[in-house]
mmCIF file of C-alpha atoms in Angstrom:
data_model
loop_
_atom_site.group_PDB
_atom_site.id
_atom_site.type_symbol
_atom_site.label_atom_id
_atom_site.label_comp_id
_atom_site.label_asym_id
_atom_site.label_seq_id
_atom_site.Cartn_x
_atom_site.Cartn_y
_atom_site.Cartn_z
ATOM 1 C CA ASP U 1 47.333 3.701 167.050
ATOM 2 C CA ILE U 2 48.621 0.439 168.441
ATOM 3 C CA LEU U 3 45.708 0.207 170.892
ATOM 4 C CA GLU U 4 43.361 0.121 167.955
ATOM 5 C CA ARG U 5 45.305 -2.689 166.335
ATOM 6 C CA PRO U 6 45.460 -5.257 169.101
ATOM 7 C CA GLU U 7 46.666 -7.992 166.766
ATOM 8 C CA GLY U 8 49.835 -5.998 166.182
ATOM 9 C CA LEU U 9 49.796 -6.534 162.429
ATOM 10 C CA GLU U 10 52.914 -4.835 161.102
ATOM 11 C CA LEU U 11 52.450 -4.099 157.433
ATOM 12 C CA GLY U 12 56.186 -3.826 156.935
ATOM 13 C CA GLY U 13 56.898 -7.368 158.077
ATOM 14 C CA ASP U 14 57.706 -8.860 161.454
ATOM 15 C CA LEU U 15 58.815 -12.139 162.993
ATOM 16 C CA ARG U 16 56.137 -14.539 164.147
ATOM 17 C CA GLU U 17 56.337 -17.995 165.645
ATOM 18 C CA VAL U 18 53.672 -19.950 163.835
ATOM 19 C CA THR U 19 52.578 -23.520 163.305
ATOM 20 C CA ILE U 20 52.377 -24.067 159.571
ATOM 21 C CA MET U 21 49.970 -26.543 157.978
ATOM 22 C CA MET U 22 50.198 -27.937 154.497
ATOM 23 C CA SER U 23 47.685 -30.459 153.215
ATOM 24 C CA ASP U 24 47.213 -32.069 149.855
ATOM 25 C CA ILE U 25 45.473 -34.967 148.167
ATOM 26 C CA ARG U 26 47.784 -37.851 147.330
ATOM 27 C CA GLY U 27 47.810 -38.507 143.585
ATOM 28 C CA PHE U 28 45.233 -35.828 142.819
ATOM 29 C CA THR U 29 46.850 -34.674 139.592
ATOM 30 C CA THR U 30 47.090 -38.194 138.159
ATOM 31 C CA MET U 31 43.507 -38.915 139.239
ATOM 32 C CA SER U 32 42.327 -35.697 137.585
ATOM 33 C CA GLU U 33 43.576 -36.880 134.203
ATOM 34 C CA HIS U 34 40.910 -39.585 134.129
ATOM 35 C CA LEU U 35 37.977 -37.289 134.903
ATOM 36 C CA ALA U 36 36.090 -34.513 133.162
ATOM 37 C CA PRO U 37 37.322 -31.021 134.112
ATOM 38 C CA ALA U 38 34.008 -30.142 135.758
ATOM 39 C CA GLN U 39 34.216 -33.303 137.886
ATOM 40 C CA VAL U 40 37.742 -32.389 138.957
ATOM 41 C CA VAL U 41 36.699 -28.907 140.023
ATOM 42 C CA THR U 42 33.599 -30.249 141.814
ATOM 43 C CA MET U 43 35.705 -32.777 143.721
ATOM 44 C CA LEU U 44 38.439 -30.249 144.494
ATOM 45 C CA ASN U 45 36.017 -27.606 145.712
ATOM 46 C CA ARG U 46 34.099 -30.071 147.888
ATOM 47 C CA TYR U 47 37.375 -30.952 149.632
ATOM 48 C CA LEU U 48 38.618 -27.360 149.839
ATOM 49 C CA GLY U 49 35.254 -26.140 151.111
ATOM 50 C CA ALA U 50 35.065 -28.710 153.895
ATOM 51 C CA MET U 51 38.669 -28.083 154.955
ATOM 52 C CA THR U 52 38.343 -24.283 154.786
ATOM 53 C CA ASP U 53 35.402 -24.407 157.193
ATOM 54 C CA ILE U 54 37.402 -26.476 159.690
ATOM 55 C CA ILE U 55 40.547 -24.326 159.409
ATOM 56 C CA MET U 56 38.563 -21.121 159.907
ATOM 57 C CA ALA U 57 36.682 -22.602 162.871
ATOM 58 C CA SER U 58 40.118 -23.424 164.349
ATOM 59 C CA ASN U 59 41.283 -19.803 163.922
ATOM 60 C CA GLY U 60 43.789 -20.804 161.267
ATOM 61 C CA THR U 61 44.839 -18.312 158.597
ATOM 62 C CA ILE U 62 44.640 -19.713 155.071
ATOM 63 C CA ASP U 63 47.596 -18.445 153.076
ATOM 64 C CA GLU U 64 46.906 -20.172 149.772
ATOM 65 C CA PHE U 65 45.233 -22.830 147.756
ATOM 66 C CA ILE U 66 47.896 -24.137 145.360
ATOM 67 C CA GLY U 67 46.151 -26.621 143.093
ATOM 68 C CA ASP U 68 44.939 -29.304 145.499
ATOM 69 C CA ALA U 69 47.225 -28.105 148.319
ATOM 70 C CA ILE U 70 46.209 -25.863 151.212
ATOM 71 C CA LEU U 71 48.772 -23.731 153.021
ATOM 72 C CA ALA U 72 47.625 -22.299 156.363
ATOM 73 C CA VAL U 73 49.228 -20.953 159.526
ATOM 74 C CA PHE U 74 48.220 -20.830 163.174
ATOM 75 C CA GLY U 75 49.665 -17.897 165.125
ATOM 76 C CA ALA U 76 49.532 -14.969 162.712
ATOM 77 C CA PRO U 77 48.278 -12.329 162.512
ATOM 78 C CA GLN U 78 47.215 -13.200 166.053
ATOM 79 C CA HIS U 79 49.336 -15.277 168.426
ATOM 80 C CA ARG U 80 47.541 -17.606 170.824
ATOM 81 C CA ASP U 81 49.269 -19.838 173.358
ATOM 82 C CA ASP U 82 47.557 -22.924 171.961
ATOM 83 C CA ASP U 83 48.500 -22.363 168.313
ATOM 84 C CA ALA U 84 50.212 -25.751 167.942
ATOM 85 C CA ASP U 85 47.420 -27.608 169.753
ATOM 86 C CA ARG U 86 44.757 -25.948 167.621
ATOM 87 C CA ALA U 87 46.697 -26.874 164.499
ATOM 88 C CA VAL U 88 46.889 -30.517 165.583
ATOM 89 C CA ARG U 89 43.213 -30.702 166.550
ATOM 90 C CA CYS U 90 42.346 -28.980 163.262
ATOM 91 C CA ALA U 91 44.369 -31.587 161.333
ATOM 92 C CA LEU U 92 42.633 -34.432 163.188
ATOM 93 C CA ALA U 93 39.218 -32.889 162.423
ATOM 94 C CA MET U 94 40.203 -32.459 158.757
ATOM 95 C CA GLN U 95 41.167 -36.127 158.435
ATOM 96 C CA ALA U 96 37.907 -37.151 160.147
ATOM 97 C CA ALA U 97 35.920 -34.966 157.737
ATOM 98 C CA MET U 98 37.343 -36.782 154.713
ATOM 99 C CA ALA U 99 34.900 -39.647 155.375
ATOM 100 C CA ASP U 100 32.001 -37.325 154.616
ATOM 101 C CA VAL U 101 33.771 -35.802 151.586
ATOM 102 C CA ASN U 102 34.332 -39.312 150.256
ATOM 103 C CA ARG U 103 30.730 -40.376 150.893
ATOM 104 C CA GLN U 104 29.621 -37.492 148.703
ATOM 105 C CA ASN U 105 32.219 -38.372 146.072
ATOM 106 C CA ALA U 106 31.150 -42.040 146.058
ATOM 107 C CA ALA U 107 27.496 -41.041 145.594
ATOM 108 C CA GLU U 108 28.537 -39.300 142.354
ATOM 109 C CA GLY U 109 30.822 -42.083 141.176
ATOM 110 C CA LEU U 110 33.921 -40.030 141.955
ATOM 111 C CA PRO U 111 37.096 -41.611 143.333
ATOM 112 C CA GLU U 112 38.083 -41.722 146.988
ATOM 113 C CA LEU U 113 40.456 -38.971 148.106
ATOM 114 C CA ALA U 114 43.247 -39.487 150.647
ATOM 115 C CA MET U 115 44.802 -36.389 152.208
ATOM 116 C CA GLY U 116 48.211 -35.944 153.830
ATOM 117 C CA ILE U 117 48.808 -33.128 156.330
ATOM 118 C CA ALA U 118 52.173 -31.760 157.492
ATOM 119 C CA LEU U 119 52.601 -29.515 160.542
ATOM 120 C CA ASN U 120 55.748 -27.630 161.445
ATOM 121 C CA THR U 121 56.452 -24.832 163.927
ATOM 122 C CA GLY U 122 59.001 -22.068 163.515
ATOM 123 C CA THR U 123 59.689 -18.377 163.231
ATOM 124 C CA VAL U 124 58.797 -16.761 159.904
ATOM 125 C CA ILE U 125 58.558 -13.271 158.506
ATOM 126 C CA ALA U 126 54.913 -12.276 158.168
ATOM 127 C CA GLY U 127 53.795 -9.238 156.235
ATOM 128 C CA ASN U 128 51.903 -7.820 153.326
ATOM 129 C CA ILE U 129 53.674 -9.466 150.408
ATOM 130 C CA GLY U 130 53.277 -8.312 146.846
ATOM 131 C CA SER U 131 52.911 -5.106 144.926
ATOM 132 C CA GLU U 132 50.660 -2.081 144.923
ATOM 133 C CA ARG U 133 48.567 -3.879 142.311
ATOM 134 C CA ARG U 134 48.288 -7.168 144.139
ATOM 135 C CA SER U 135 49.246 -8.084 147.679
ATOM 136 C CA LYS U 136 48.351 -10.488 150.436
ATOM 137 C CA TYR U 137 49.251 -11.250 154.026
ATOM 138 C CA GLY U 138 51.932 -13.880 153.491
ATOM 139 C CA PHE U 139 54.912 -15.623 155.018
ATOM 140 C CA VAL U 140 58.600 -16.169 154.226
ATOM 141 C CA GLY U 141 61.166 -18.369 155.904
ATOM 142 C CA HIS U 142 62.796 -21.781 156.068
ATOM 143 C CA PRO U 143 59.984 -23.216 158.222
ATOM 144 C CA MET U 144 57.604 -22.690 155.276
ATOM 145 C CA ASN U 145 59.886 -24.659 152.942
ATOM 146 C CA VAL U 146 60.445 -27.371 155.549
ATOM 147 C CA THR U 147 56.683 -27.869 155.900
ATOM 148 C CA SER U 148 56.396 -28.438 152.170
ATOM 149 C CA ARG U 149 59.193 -31.034 152.307
ATOM 150 C CA ILE U 150 57.532 -32.844 155.225
ATOM 151 C CA GLU U 151 54.311 -32.887 153.218
ATOM 152 C CA ASP U 152 56.162 -34.694 150.425
ATOM 153 C CA HIS U 153 56.629 -37.608 152.848
ATOM 154 C CA CYS U 154 52.996 -37.862 154.053
ATOM 155 C CA LEU U 155 50.966 -40.917 153.187
ATOM 156 C CA GLY U 156 47.232 -40.679 152.486
ATOM 157 C CA GLY U 157 45.338 -40.256 155.738
ATOM 158 C CA GLU U 158 48.499 -39.364 157.641
ATOM 159 C CA ILE U 159 49.355 -36.322 159.759
ATOM 160 C CA LEU U 160 53.095 -35.753 160.124
ATOM 161 C CA ILE U 161 54.295 -33.237 162.714
ATOM 162 C CA SER U 162 57.828 -32.006 163.161
ATOM 163 C CA ASP U 163 59.592 -32.167 166.509
ATOM 164 C CA SER U 164 59.348 -28.365 166.749
ATOM 165 C CA THR U 165 55.541 -28.677 166.720
ATOM 166 C CA ARG U 166 55.620 -31.559 169.210
ATOM 167 C CA GLN U 167 57.603 -29.414 171.649
ATOM 168 C CA GLN U 168 54.846 -26.771 171.644
ATOM 169 C CA LEU U 169 51.975 -29.139 172.404
ATOM 170 C CA ARG U 170 50.188 -28.830 175.731
ATOM 171 C CA GLY U 171 47.681 -31.644 175.215
ATOM 172 C CA ASP U 172 48.514 -35.345 175.105
ATOM 173 C CA TYR U 173 48.457 -37.036 171.732
ATOM 174 C CA THR U 174 49.406 -40.468 170.457
ATOM 175 C CA LEU U 175 52.594 -40.144 168.406
ATOM 176 C CA THR U 176 54.180 -42.990 166.443
ATOM 177 C CA ASN U 177 56.714 -43.675 163.740
ATOM 178 C CA GLN U 178 59.512 -41.252 164.670
ATOM 179 C CA ARG U 179 61.605 -40.540 161.579
ATOM 180 C CA ASP U 180 64.473 -38.281 160.557
ATOM 181 C CA LEU U 181 63.893 -36.653 157.171
ATOM 182 C CA ASN U 182 66.616 -35.086 155.089
ATOM 183 C CA VAL U 183 65.369 -31.755 153.792
ATOM 184 C CA ARG U 184 66.960 -29.908 150.913
ATOM 185 C CA GLY U 185 68.319 -26.509 151.944
ATOM 186 C CA ILE U 186 68.506 -27.481 155.627
ATOM 187 C CA ASP U 187 71.754 -28.785 157.144
ATOM 188 C CA GLN U 188 70.186 -30.871 159.879
ATOM 189 C CA SER U 189 67.623 -33.594 159.351
ATOM 190 C CA VAL U 190 64.068 -32.907 160.542
ATOM 191 C CA THR U 191 62.542 -35.287 163.086
ATOM 192 C CA THR U 192 58.880 -36.062 162.416
ATOM 193 C CA TYR U 193 56.166 -38.127 164.073
ATOM 194 C CA THR U 194 52.871 -39.504 162.855
ATOM 195 C CA ILE U 195 50.078 -38.220 165.064
ATOM 196 C CA ARG U 196 47.246 -40.714 165.590
ATOM 197 C CA GLY U 197 44.874 -38.781 167.812
ATOM 198 C CA ARG U 198 44.417 -37.373 171.280
ATOM 199 C CA ALA U 199 45.755 -39.679 173.949
ATOM 200 C CA ASP U 200 42.411 -39.710 175.777
ATOM 201 C CA ASP U 201 40.429 -40.747 172.688
ATOM 202 C CA ASP T 1 25.049 -15.474 127.424
ATOM 203 C CA ILE T 2 28.196 -16.716 125.741
ATOM 204 C CA LEU T 3 28.299 -13.649 123.490
ATOM 205 C CA GLU T 4 28.600 -11.511 126.571
ATOM 206 C CA ARG T 5 31.464 -13.596 127.884
ATOM 207 C CA PRO T 6 33.852 -13.585 124.946
ATOM 208 C CA GLU T 7 36.685 -15.054 126.988
ATOM 209 C CA GLY T 8 34.646 -18.211 127.496
ATOM 210 C CA LEU T 9 35.436 -18.435 131.202
ATOM 211 C CA GLU T 10 33.750 -21.594 132.460
ATOM 212 C CA LEU T 11 33.309 -21.356 136.189
ATOM 213 C CA GLY T 12 32.952 -25.111 136.464
ATOM 214 C CA GLY T 13 36.379 -25.856 135.043
ATOM 215 C CA ASP T 14 37.627 -26.443 131.517
ATOM 216 C CA LEU T 15 40.757 -27.528 129.696
ATOM 217 C CA ARG T 16 43.154 -24.826 128.554
ATOM 218 C CA GLU T 17 46.489 -25.001 126.816
ATOM 219 C CA VAL T 18 48.638 -22.520 128.673
ATOM 220 C CA THR T 19 52.258 -21.554 129.027
ATOM 221 C CA ILE T 20 53.070 -21.630 132.727
ATOM 222 C CA MET T 21 55.711 -19.385 134.295
ATOM 223 C CA MET T 22 57.313 -19.887 137.663
ATOM 224 C CA SER T 23 59.990 -17.507 138.932
ATOM 225 C CA ASP T 24 61.827 -17.307 142.179
ATOM 226 C CA ILE T 25 64.878 -15.762 143.807
ATOM 227 C CA ARG T 26 67.749 -18.183 144.280
ATOM 228 C CA GLY T 27 68.644 -18.484 147.960
ATOM 229 C CA PHE T 28 66.095 -15.913 149.075
ATOM 230 C CA THR T 29 65.107 -17.698 152.269
ATOM 231 C CA THR T 30 68.712 -18.118 153.430
ATOM 232 C CA MET T 31 69.453 -14.484 152.543
ATOM 233 C CA SER T 32 66.395 -13.345 154.490
ATOM 234 C CA GLU T 33 67.758 -14.838 157.700
ATOM 235 C CA HIS T 34 70.551 -12.252 157.763
ATOM 236 C CA LEU T 35 68.286 -9.227 157.340
ATOM 237 C CA ALA T 36 65.684 -7.395 159.393
ATOM 238 C CA PRO T 37 62.106 -8.487 158.592
ATOM 239 C CA ALA T 38 61.207 -5.046 157.222
ATOM 240 C CA GLN T 39 64.215 -5.189 154.883
ATOM 241 C CA VAL T 40 63.136 -8.610 153.641
ATOM 242 C CA VAL T 41 59.618 -7.413 152.879
ATOM 243 C CA THR T 42 60.933 -4.236 151.217
ATOM 244 C CA MET T 43 63.268 -6.265 149.021
ATOM 245 C CA LEU T 44 60.622 -8.878 148.229
ATOM 246 C CA ASN T 45 57.961 -6.330 147.353
ATOM 247 C CA ARG T 46 60.326 -4.332 145.144
ATOM 248 C CA TYR T 47 61.026 -7.494 143.141
ATOM 249 C CA LEU T 48 57.386 -8.630 143.089
ATOM 250 C CA GLY T 49 56.177 -5.162 142.121
ATOM 251 C CA ALA T 50 58.567 -4.852 139.190
ATOM 252 C CA MET T 51 57.764 -8.355 137.943
ATOM 253 C CA THR T 52 53.989 -7.950 138.375
ATOM 254 C CA ASP T 53 54.044 -4.853 136.170
ATOM 255 C CA ILE T 54 55.887 -6.730 133.423
ATOM 256 C CA ILE T 55 53.677 -9.844 133.625
ATOM 257 C CA MET T 56 50.498 -7.741 133.484
ATOM 258 C CA ALA T 57 51.836 -5.714 130.551
ATOM 259 C CA SER T 58 52.462 -9.057 128.805
ATOM 260 C CA ASN T 59 48.841 -10.154 129.406
ATOM 261 C CA GLY T 60 49.943 -12.863 131.802
ATOM 262 C CA THR T 61 47.607 -14.030 134.571
ATOM 263 C CA ILE T 62 49.239 -14.100 138.003
ATOM 264 C CA ASP T 63 48.014 -17.148 139.886
ATOM 265 C CA GLU T 64 49.972 -16.734 143.107
ATOM 266 C CA PHE T 65 52.812 -15.252 145.032
ATOM 267 C CA ILE T 66 54.203 -18.108 147.150
ATOM 268 C CA GLY T 67 56.868 -16.561 149.364
ATOM 269 C CA ASP T 68 59.431 -15.277 146.860
ATOM 270 C CA ALA T 69 57.977 -17.334 143.996
ATOM 271 C CA ILE T 70 55.588 -16.073 141.321
ATOM 272 C CA LEU T 71 53.258 -18.460 139.501
ATOM 273 C CA ALA T 72 51.651 -17.060 136.346
ATOM 274 C CA VAL T 73 50.054 -18.420 133.182
ATOM 275 C CA PHE T 74 49.729 -17.163 129.629
ATOM 276 C CA GLY T 75 46.639 -18.394 127.780
ATOM 277 C CA ALA T 76 43.889 -18.368 130.404
ATOM 278 C CA PRO T 77 41.299 -17.089 130.875
ATOM 279 C CA GLN T 78 41.946 -15.780 127.346
ATOM 280 C CA HIS T 79 43.804 -17.798 124.710
ATOM 281 C CA ARG T 80 46.021 -15.887 122.291
ATOM 282 C CA ASP T 81 48.018 -17.493 119.481
ATOM 283 C CA ASP T 82 51.235 -15.957 120.785
ATOM 284 C CA ASP T 83 50.899 -17.123 124.403
ATOM 285 C CA ALA T 84 54.252 -18.936 124.421
ATOM 286 C CA ASP T 85 56.072 -16.077 122.680
ATOM 287 C CA ARG T 86 54.631 -13.519 125.086
ATOM 288 C CA ALA T 87 55.698 -15.696 128.005
ATOM 289 C CA VAL T 88 59.258 -15.900 126.669
ATOM 290 C CA ARG T 89 59.473 -12.171 125.938
ATOM 291 C CA CYS T 90 58.010 -11.478 129.378
ATOM 292 C CA ALA T 91 60.676 -13.688 130.995
ATOM 293 C CA LEU T 92 63.440 -11.897 129.067
ATOM 294 C CA ALA T 93 62.049 -8.521 130.155
ATOM 295 C CA MET T 94 61.829 -9.718 133.754
ATOM 296 C CA GLN T 95 65.477 -10.800 133.775
ATOM 297 C CA ALA T 96 66.487 -7.463 132.209
ATOM 298 C CA ALA T 97 64.520 -5.579 134.893
ATOM 299 C CA MET T 98 66.486 -7.251 137.678
ATOM 300 C CA ALA T 99 69.375 -4.846 136.988
ATOM 301 C CA ASP T 100 67.194 -1.944 138.093
ATOM 302 C CA VAL T 101 65.820 -3.868 141.096
ATOM 303 C CA ASN T 102 69.390 -4.615 142.144
ATOM 304 C CA ARG T 103 70.509 -0.996 141.672
ATOM 305 C CA GLN T 104 67.802 0.034 144.122
ATOM 306 C CA ASN T 105 68.779 -2.754 146.512
ATOM 307 C CA ALA T 106 72.468 -1.771 146.343
ATOM 308 C CA ALA T 107 71.617 1.857 147.116
ATOM 309 C CA GLU T 108 70.066 0.664 150.380
ATOM 310 C CA GLY T 109 72.849 -1.770 151.218
ATOM 311 C CA LEU T 110 70.654 -4.755 150.397
ATOM 312 C CA PRO T 111 72.041 -7.879 148.700
ATOM 313 C CA GLU T 112 71.891 -8.616 144.995
ATOM 314 C CA LEU T 113 69.013 -10.856 143.915
ATOM 315 C CA ALA T 114 69.289 -13.477 141.165
ATOM 316 C CA MET T 115 66.056 -14.844 139.707
ATOM 317 C CA GLY T 116 65.408 -18.114 137.916
ATOM 318 C CA ILE T 117 62.424 -18.506 135.573
ATOM 319 C CA ALA T 118 60.887 -21.748 134.291
ATOM 320 C CA LEU T 119 58.428 -21.902 131.383
ATOM 321 C CA ASN T 120 56.405 -24.953 130.394
ATOM 322 C CA THR T 121 53.430 -25.416 128.059
ATOM 323 C CA GLY T 122 50.625 -27.920 128.487
ATOM 324 C CA THR T 123 46.937 -28.534 128.985
ATOM 325 C CA VAL T 124 45.578 -27.823 132.445
ATOM 326 C CA ILE T 125 42.196 -27.602 134.109
ATOM 327 C CA ALA T 126 41.322 -23.970 134.745
ATOM 328 C CA GLY T 127 38.460 -22.914 136.955
ATOM 329 C CA ASN T 128 37.283 -21.203 140.072
ATOM 330 C CA ILE T 129 39.078 -23.206 142.753
ATOM 331 C CA GLY T 130 38.172 -23.031 146.408
ATOM 332 C CA SER T 131 35.102 -22.696 148.544
ATOM 333 C CA GLU T 132 32.159 -20.373 148.885
ATOM 334 C CA ARG T 133 34.169 -18.493 151.501
ATOM 335 C CA ARG T 134 37.343 -18.197 149.500
ATOM 336 C CA SER T 135 37.993 -18.955 145.858
ATOM 337 C CA LYS T 136 40.246 -17.935 143.013
ATOM 338 C CA TYR T 137 40.741 -18.587 139.333
ATOM 339 C CA GLY T 138 43.320 -21.346 139.494
ATOM 340 C CA PHE T 139 44.870 -24.264 137.660
ATOM 341 C CA VAL T 140 45.371 -28.003 138.186
ATOM 342 C CA GLY T 141 47.390 -30.505 136.199
ATOM 343 C CA HIS T 142 50.721 -32.195 135.699
ATOM 344 C CA PRO T 143 52.098 -29.277 133.625
ATOM 345 C CA MET T 144 51.833 -27.088 136.753
ATOM 346 C CA ASN T 145 53.882 -29.561 138.806
ATOM 347 C CA VAL T 146 56.406 -30.013 135.989
ATOM 348 C CA THR T 147 56.981 -26.253 135.842
ATOM 349 C CA SER T 148 57.805 -26.224 139.535
ATOM 350 C CA ARG T 149 60.308 -29.061 139.047
ATOM 351 C CA ILE T 150 61.961 -27.267 136.137
ATOM 352 C CA GLU T 151 62.232 -24.174 138.339
ATOM 353 C CA ASP T 152 64.157 -26.252 140.874
ATOM 354 C CA HIS T 153 66.895 -26.626 138.237
ATOM 355 C CA CYS T 154 67.175 -22.936 137.253
ATOM 356 C CA LEU T 155 70.333 -21.038 138.042
ATOM 357 C CA GLY T 156 70.229 -17.369 139.004
ATOM 358 C CA GLY T 157 69.668 -15.240 135.911
ATOM 359 C CA GLU T 158 68.568 -18.239 133.878
ATOM 360 C CA ILE T 159 65.369 -18.887 131.901
ATOM 361 C CA LEU T 160 64.666 -22.578 131.347
ATOM 362 C CA ILE T 161 61.960 -23.547 128.855
ATOM 363 C CA SER T 162 60.598 -27.014 128.258
ATOM 364 C CA ASP T 163 60.495 -28.551 124.810
ATOM 365 C CA SER T 164 56.689 -28.191 124.831
ATOM 366 C CA THR T 165 57.116 -24.408 125.092
ATOM 367 C CA ARG T 166 59.831 -24.408 122.423
ATOM 368 C CA GLN T 167 57.479 -26.149 119.994
ATOM 369 C CA GLN T 168 54.905 -23.340 120.352
ATOM 370 C CA LEU T 169 57.303 -20.481 119.641
ATOM 371 C CA ARG T 170 56.826 -18.465 116.479
ATOM 372 C CA GLY T 171 59.728 -16.073 116.963
ATOM 373 C CA ASP T 172 63.408 -16.974 116.761
ATOM 374 C CA TYR T 173 65.313 -17.206 120.019
ATOM 375 C CA THR T 174 68.797 -18.321 120.990
ATOM 376 C CA LEU T 175 68.528 -21.643 122.841
ATOM 377 C CA THR T 176 71.447 -23.419 124.498
ATOM 378 C CA ASN T 177 72.225 -26.139 126.981
ATOM 379 C CA GLN T 178 69.675 -28.804 126.036
ATOM 380 C CA ARG T 179 69.121 -31.083 129.018
ATOM 381 C CA ASP T 180 66.848 -33.966 129.999
ATOM 382 C CA LEU T 181 65.477 -33.576 133.530
ATOM 383 C CA ASN T 182 63.956 -36.397 135.526
ATOM 384 C CA VAL T 183 60.750 -35.153 137.116
ATOM 385 C CA ARG T 184 59.046 -36.899 140.007
ATOM 386 C CA GLY T 185 55.562 -38.087 139.106
ATOM 387 C CA ILE T 186 56.279 -38.061 135.372
ATOM 388 C CA ASP T 187 57.370 -41.224 133.546
ATOM 389 C CA GLN T 188 59.326 -39.520 130.802
ATOM 390 C CA SER T 189 62.160 -37.080 131.303
ATOM 391 C CA VAL T 190 61.497 -33.437 130.390
ATOM 392 C CA THR T 191 63.755 -31.797 127.813
ATOM 393 C CA THR T 192 64.672 -28.216 128.665
ATOM 394 C CA TYR T 193 66.685 -25.431 127.054
ATOM 395 C CA THR T 194 68.228 -22.262 128.389
ATOM 396 C CA ILE T 195 66.887 -19.296 126.448
ATOM 397 C CA ARG T 196 69.419 -16.511 125.952
ATOM 398 C CA GLY T 197 67.420 -13.935 124.016
ATOM 399 C CA ARG T 198 65.799 -13.203 120.708
ATOM 400 C CA ALA T 199 67.868 -14.426 117.777
ATOM 401 C CA ASP T 200 67.873 -10.969 116.195
ATOM 402 C CA ASP T 201 69.166 -9.203 119.312
#
C-alpha cells in the first residue's frame, strides 16, 4: 500500500534527483604502509565513525565505505527540498570535525589526516541492487561516476561542488576557485567550485 | 580462543595476501540511460546474481557491489594455497556465464552486456572497517587501488591479471598480450596479461 510507504521506495528501481557525496583521505593508502595494521584500522574507524555520525544526523544515506572513501547520497530514499543544502552543511561539519579526529590521532602518535569531499547533483537510478543472496539499496548513473572524478581533484581539507549542486542551493555560501574539469566518459567538462563556508559565517 | 576461531580473523586489522577481483560491465552507465529504471535494475541484478553465485562457489569473499562493479577477494578471511588459481578459474567461469545472462537479456529485448575482470595479488590490511553504527569486513592497501586501475584497461569479455597474480598460479593457463600499465600512485608500471583459459582446454 503506497500510503504505508510514504518514502515511495520502489524496489524495482526508480529515478531520483540526489546530491551525491564522496569523501576520502588524501594519501591514506601510502600513509598506511608505514603503520601497523591495527593502527591503520583504528585511525580509519575513528574517521569513519565521526563522519558517519555527521552524515546520519544530516539525513544522508551512506551507500558504501570503500577503503578510506565514503559514498553517501542526500535525497534517496526520501526527497527533501533542502537536499543540496544539507549535503553542503554536512560537508562543512565533516571538515570541521577533522580537527577533533586529528587531535585524537596526535595523542596516539598517529599522522594527521586531510580529507577531500566532492558533491555533485543529478538524476540516478536508485533501487535494491544485488542478488537474492546479497543486496543493498544502491545507485547507478553518470552522476555517481562524475562525483568520483571530482573527488580525484580535491585537495586535503577542500570541498568541491559541481555547478549542478550550486544551482540547487538555497542558502548563501562562499564559493571560490571556479574550474572546468574534464571527466572521462562525459562529453562536456564539469564546472566545480571550492566551497569555503556559509556566507554569513 | 584462537582454537575456536580457526580462520584467525583479527577484528583489529591484520595483513593478508589476497588475490583481488574487480569486474564491471563496459559502458553500463551509458547503456542505462536508454532504458527504463526497472529494466536497468533487472539487468544489473541478473548479472550480479549470476556472478555472486559463481564467486561464492569459488570461496571468494564479496567486498562490495559498487554500481555495476563487483569487488571481491580470494584469501581472506581464510587463506588457501590455491587462492590465485581459484580466482582465475572463477573469472573464467564468470565470463562463460555471461552467455546465459545475455540469452536472458536478449529474450527480453535488453542489450548485450560485456564484462571486464581484473585480478591482482598483493598484501592488504583486512579488518572490520567502519563505525559502531555501520561496519563491514573490508580491505585497505595499494593492491586494491591497483586492481581498480587494471580494471580501467579491460576490454569487454577480457580477463586481465597482473604479474603478481601470474606468479602465484599453480595451474597452466594461456596468457597473451603482455602489457605494462602506468598506474597513478604507483612508481613502477604494472605488468598485465590477458588470460584466455586453462592450457589444457
